[in-house]
Tab-separated table of C-alpha atoms in Angstrom:
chain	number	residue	atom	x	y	z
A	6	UNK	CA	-25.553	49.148	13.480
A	7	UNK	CA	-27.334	52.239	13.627
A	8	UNK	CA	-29.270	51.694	16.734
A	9	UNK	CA	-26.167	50.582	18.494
A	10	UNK	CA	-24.948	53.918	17.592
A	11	UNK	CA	-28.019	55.819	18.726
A	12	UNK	CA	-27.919	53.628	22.067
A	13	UNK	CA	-24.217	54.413	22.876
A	14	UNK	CA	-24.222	58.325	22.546
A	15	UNK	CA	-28.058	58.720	24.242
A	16	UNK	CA	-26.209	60.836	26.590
A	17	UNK	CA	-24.517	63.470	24.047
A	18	UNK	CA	-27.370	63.421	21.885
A	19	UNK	CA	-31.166	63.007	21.783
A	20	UNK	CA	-32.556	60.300	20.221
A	21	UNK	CA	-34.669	62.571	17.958
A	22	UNK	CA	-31.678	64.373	16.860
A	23	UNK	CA	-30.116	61.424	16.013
A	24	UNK	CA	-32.762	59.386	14.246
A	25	UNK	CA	-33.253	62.277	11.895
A	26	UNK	CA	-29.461	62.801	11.169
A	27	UNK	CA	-28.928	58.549	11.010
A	28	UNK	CA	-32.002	58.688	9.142
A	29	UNK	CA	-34.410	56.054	10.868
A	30	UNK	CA	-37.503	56.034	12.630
A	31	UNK	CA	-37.801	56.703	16.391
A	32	UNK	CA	-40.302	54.150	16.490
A	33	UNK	CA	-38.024	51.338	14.887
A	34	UNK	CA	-35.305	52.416	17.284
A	35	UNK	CA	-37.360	52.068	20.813
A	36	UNK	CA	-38.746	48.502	18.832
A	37	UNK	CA	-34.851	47.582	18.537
A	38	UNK	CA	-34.415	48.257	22.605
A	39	UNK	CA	-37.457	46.278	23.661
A	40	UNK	CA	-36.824	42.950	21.104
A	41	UNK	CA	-32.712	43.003	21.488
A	42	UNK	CA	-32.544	40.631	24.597
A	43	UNK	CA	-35.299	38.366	23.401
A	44	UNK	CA	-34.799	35.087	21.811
A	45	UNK	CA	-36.237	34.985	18.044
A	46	UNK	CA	-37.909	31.734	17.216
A	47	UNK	CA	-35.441	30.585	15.045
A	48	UNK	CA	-32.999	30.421	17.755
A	49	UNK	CA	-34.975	28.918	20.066
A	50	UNK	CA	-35.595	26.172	17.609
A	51	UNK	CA	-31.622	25.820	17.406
A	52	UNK	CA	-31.073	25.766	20.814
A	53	UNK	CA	-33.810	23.188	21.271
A	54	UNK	CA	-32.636	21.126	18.104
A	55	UNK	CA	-28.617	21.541	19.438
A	56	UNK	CA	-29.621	19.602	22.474
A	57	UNK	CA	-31.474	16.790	20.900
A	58	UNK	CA	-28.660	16.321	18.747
A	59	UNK	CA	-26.117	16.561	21.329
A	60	UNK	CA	-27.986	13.939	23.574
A	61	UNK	CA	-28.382	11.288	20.476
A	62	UNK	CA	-24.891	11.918	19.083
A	63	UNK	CA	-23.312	11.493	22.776
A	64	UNK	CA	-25.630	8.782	23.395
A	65	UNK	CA	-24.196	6.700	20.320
A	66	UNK	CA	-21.339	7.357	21.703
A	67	UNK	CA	-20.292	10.186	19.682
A	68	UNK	CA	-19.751	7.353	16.289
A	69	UNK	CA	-23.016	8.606	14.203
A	70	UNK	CA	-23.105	11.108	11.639
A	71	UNK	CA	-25.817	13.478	10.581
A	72	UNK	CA	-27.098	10.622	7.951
A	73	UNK	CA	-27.280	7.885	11.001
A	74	UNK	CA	-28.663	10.797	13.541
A	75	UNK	CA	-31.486	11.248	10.986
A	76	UNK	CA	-32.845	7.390	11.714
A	77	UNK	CA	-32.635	8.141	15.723
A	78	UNK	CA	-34.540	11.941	15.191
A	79	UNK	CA	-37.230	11.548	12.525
A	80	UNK	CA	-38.406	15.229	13.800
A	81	UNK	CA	-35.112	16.811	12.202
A	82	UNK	CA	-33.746	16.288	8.616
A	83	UNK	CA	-30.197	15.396	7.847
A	84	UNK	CA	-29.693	19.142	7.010
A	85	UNK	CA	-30.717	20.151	10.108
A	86	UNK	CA	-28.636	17.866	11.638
A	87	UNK	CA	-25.645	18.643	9.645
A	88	UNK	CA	-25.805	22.045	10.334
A	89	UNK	CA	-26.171	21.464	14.201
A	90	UNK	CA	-23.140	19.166	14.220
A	91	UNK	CA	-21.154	21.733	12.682
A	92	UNK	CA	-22.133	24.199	14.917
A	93	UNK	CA	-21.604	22.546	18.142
A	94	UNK	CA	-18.168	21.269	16.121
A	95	UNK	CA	-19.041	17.436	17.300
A	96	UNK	CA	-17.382	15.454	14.391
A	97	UNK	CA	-17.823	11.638	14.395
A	98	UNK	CA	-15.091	9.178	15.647
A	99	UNK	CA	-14.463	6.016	13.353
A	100	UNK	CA	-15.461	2.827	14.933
A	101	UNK	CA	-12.370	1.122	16.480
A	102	UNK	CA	-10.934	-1.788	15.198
A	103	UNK	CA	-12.088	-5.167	17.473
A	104	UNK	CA	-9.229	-6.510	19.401
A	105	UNK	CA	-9.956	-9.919	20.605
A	106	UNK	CA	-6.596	-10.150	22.375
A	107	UNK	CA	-5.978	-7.761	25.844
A	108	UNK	CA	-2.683	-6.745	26.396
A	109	UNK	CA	-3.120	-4.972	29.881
A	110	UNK	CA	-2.158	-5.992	33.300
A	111	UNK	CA	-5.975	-7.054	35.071
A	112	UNK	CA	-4.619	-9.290	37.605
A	113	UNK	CA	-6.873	-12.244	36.451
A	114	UNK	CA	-6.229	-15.811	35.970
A	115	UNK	CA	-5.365	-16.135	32.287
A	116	UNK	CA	-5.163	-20.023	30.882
A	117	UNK	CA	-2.287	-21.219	29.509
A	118	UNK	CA	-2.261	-21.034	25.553
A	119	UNK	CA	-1.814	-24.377	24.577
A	120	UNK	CA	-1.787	-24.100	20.770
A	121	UNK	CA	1.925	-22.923	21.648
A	122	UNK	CA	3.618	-25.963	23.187
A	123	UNK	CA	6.858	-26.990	22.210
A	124	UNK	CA	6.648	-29.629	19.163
A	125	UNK	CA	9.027	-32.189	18.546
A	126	UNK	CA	11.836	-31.190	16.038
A	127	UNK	CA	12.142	-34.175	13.505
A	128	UNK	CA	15.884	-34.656	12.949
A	129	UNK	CA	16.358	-35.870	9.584
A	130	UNK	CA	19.432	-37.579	8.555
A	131	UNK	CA	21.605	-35.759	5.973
A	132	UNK	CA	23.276	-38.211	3.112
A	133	UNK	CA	25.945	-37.189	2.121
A	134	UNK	CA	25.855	-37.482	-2.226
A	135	UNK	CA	28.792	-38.769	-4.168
A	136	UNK	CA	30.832	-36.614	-6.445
């Protein structure tokens, strides 16, 4: 926060000036400028660890969690994983229900269902009881 400071007023102030008053070192400041851009090891593990989990979890067709993920990526833990899912905020869809029967339009020959036919209707013959 402090070197943001010292880098926005450089041109009121010297850097000097302002180290002393912010009370930090001149040499941690021109550190800050030169790592500030560069990507820290830790995030470049993220970024390489987001895309392996993207691939697998789009791959099983976005139905695994981190537990399943962990069998397909033996190089990450289920933590790891976790944590990834929840930052790319890729949540996993419940398998859908099998549906032997289609009801759309496809234009195909369908074959006539013939567990449907018309049965005879026994007609029974009512007596009529005495009173």
């Amino acid at each position: 926060m402090k070197y943001v400071f010292i880098e926005k007023h450089r041109a009121e102030f010297s850097v000097k000036a302002m180290c002393r008053v912010l009370q930090v070192a001149r040499s941690g400041w021109y550190a800050w400028r030169l790592r500030r851009h560069q990507i820290t090891p830790r995030q470049q593990f993220r970024l390489v660890c987001d895309a392996a989990v993207r691939k697998a979890f789009t791959d099983a067709k976005q139905r695994y969690g981190a537990s399943r993920l962990a069998d397909e990526l033996p190089e990450y833990n289920v933590k790891t994983i976790a944590a990834s899912l929840r930052r790319q905020v890729l949540r996993a869809k419940a398998a859908r229900k099998f549906s032997p029967v289609s009801y759309r339009k496809h234009g195909l020959p369908v074959s006539d269902n013939r567990k449907r036919t018309p049965r005879t209707v026994l007609t029974t013959k009512v007596i009529p009881q005495a009173v």
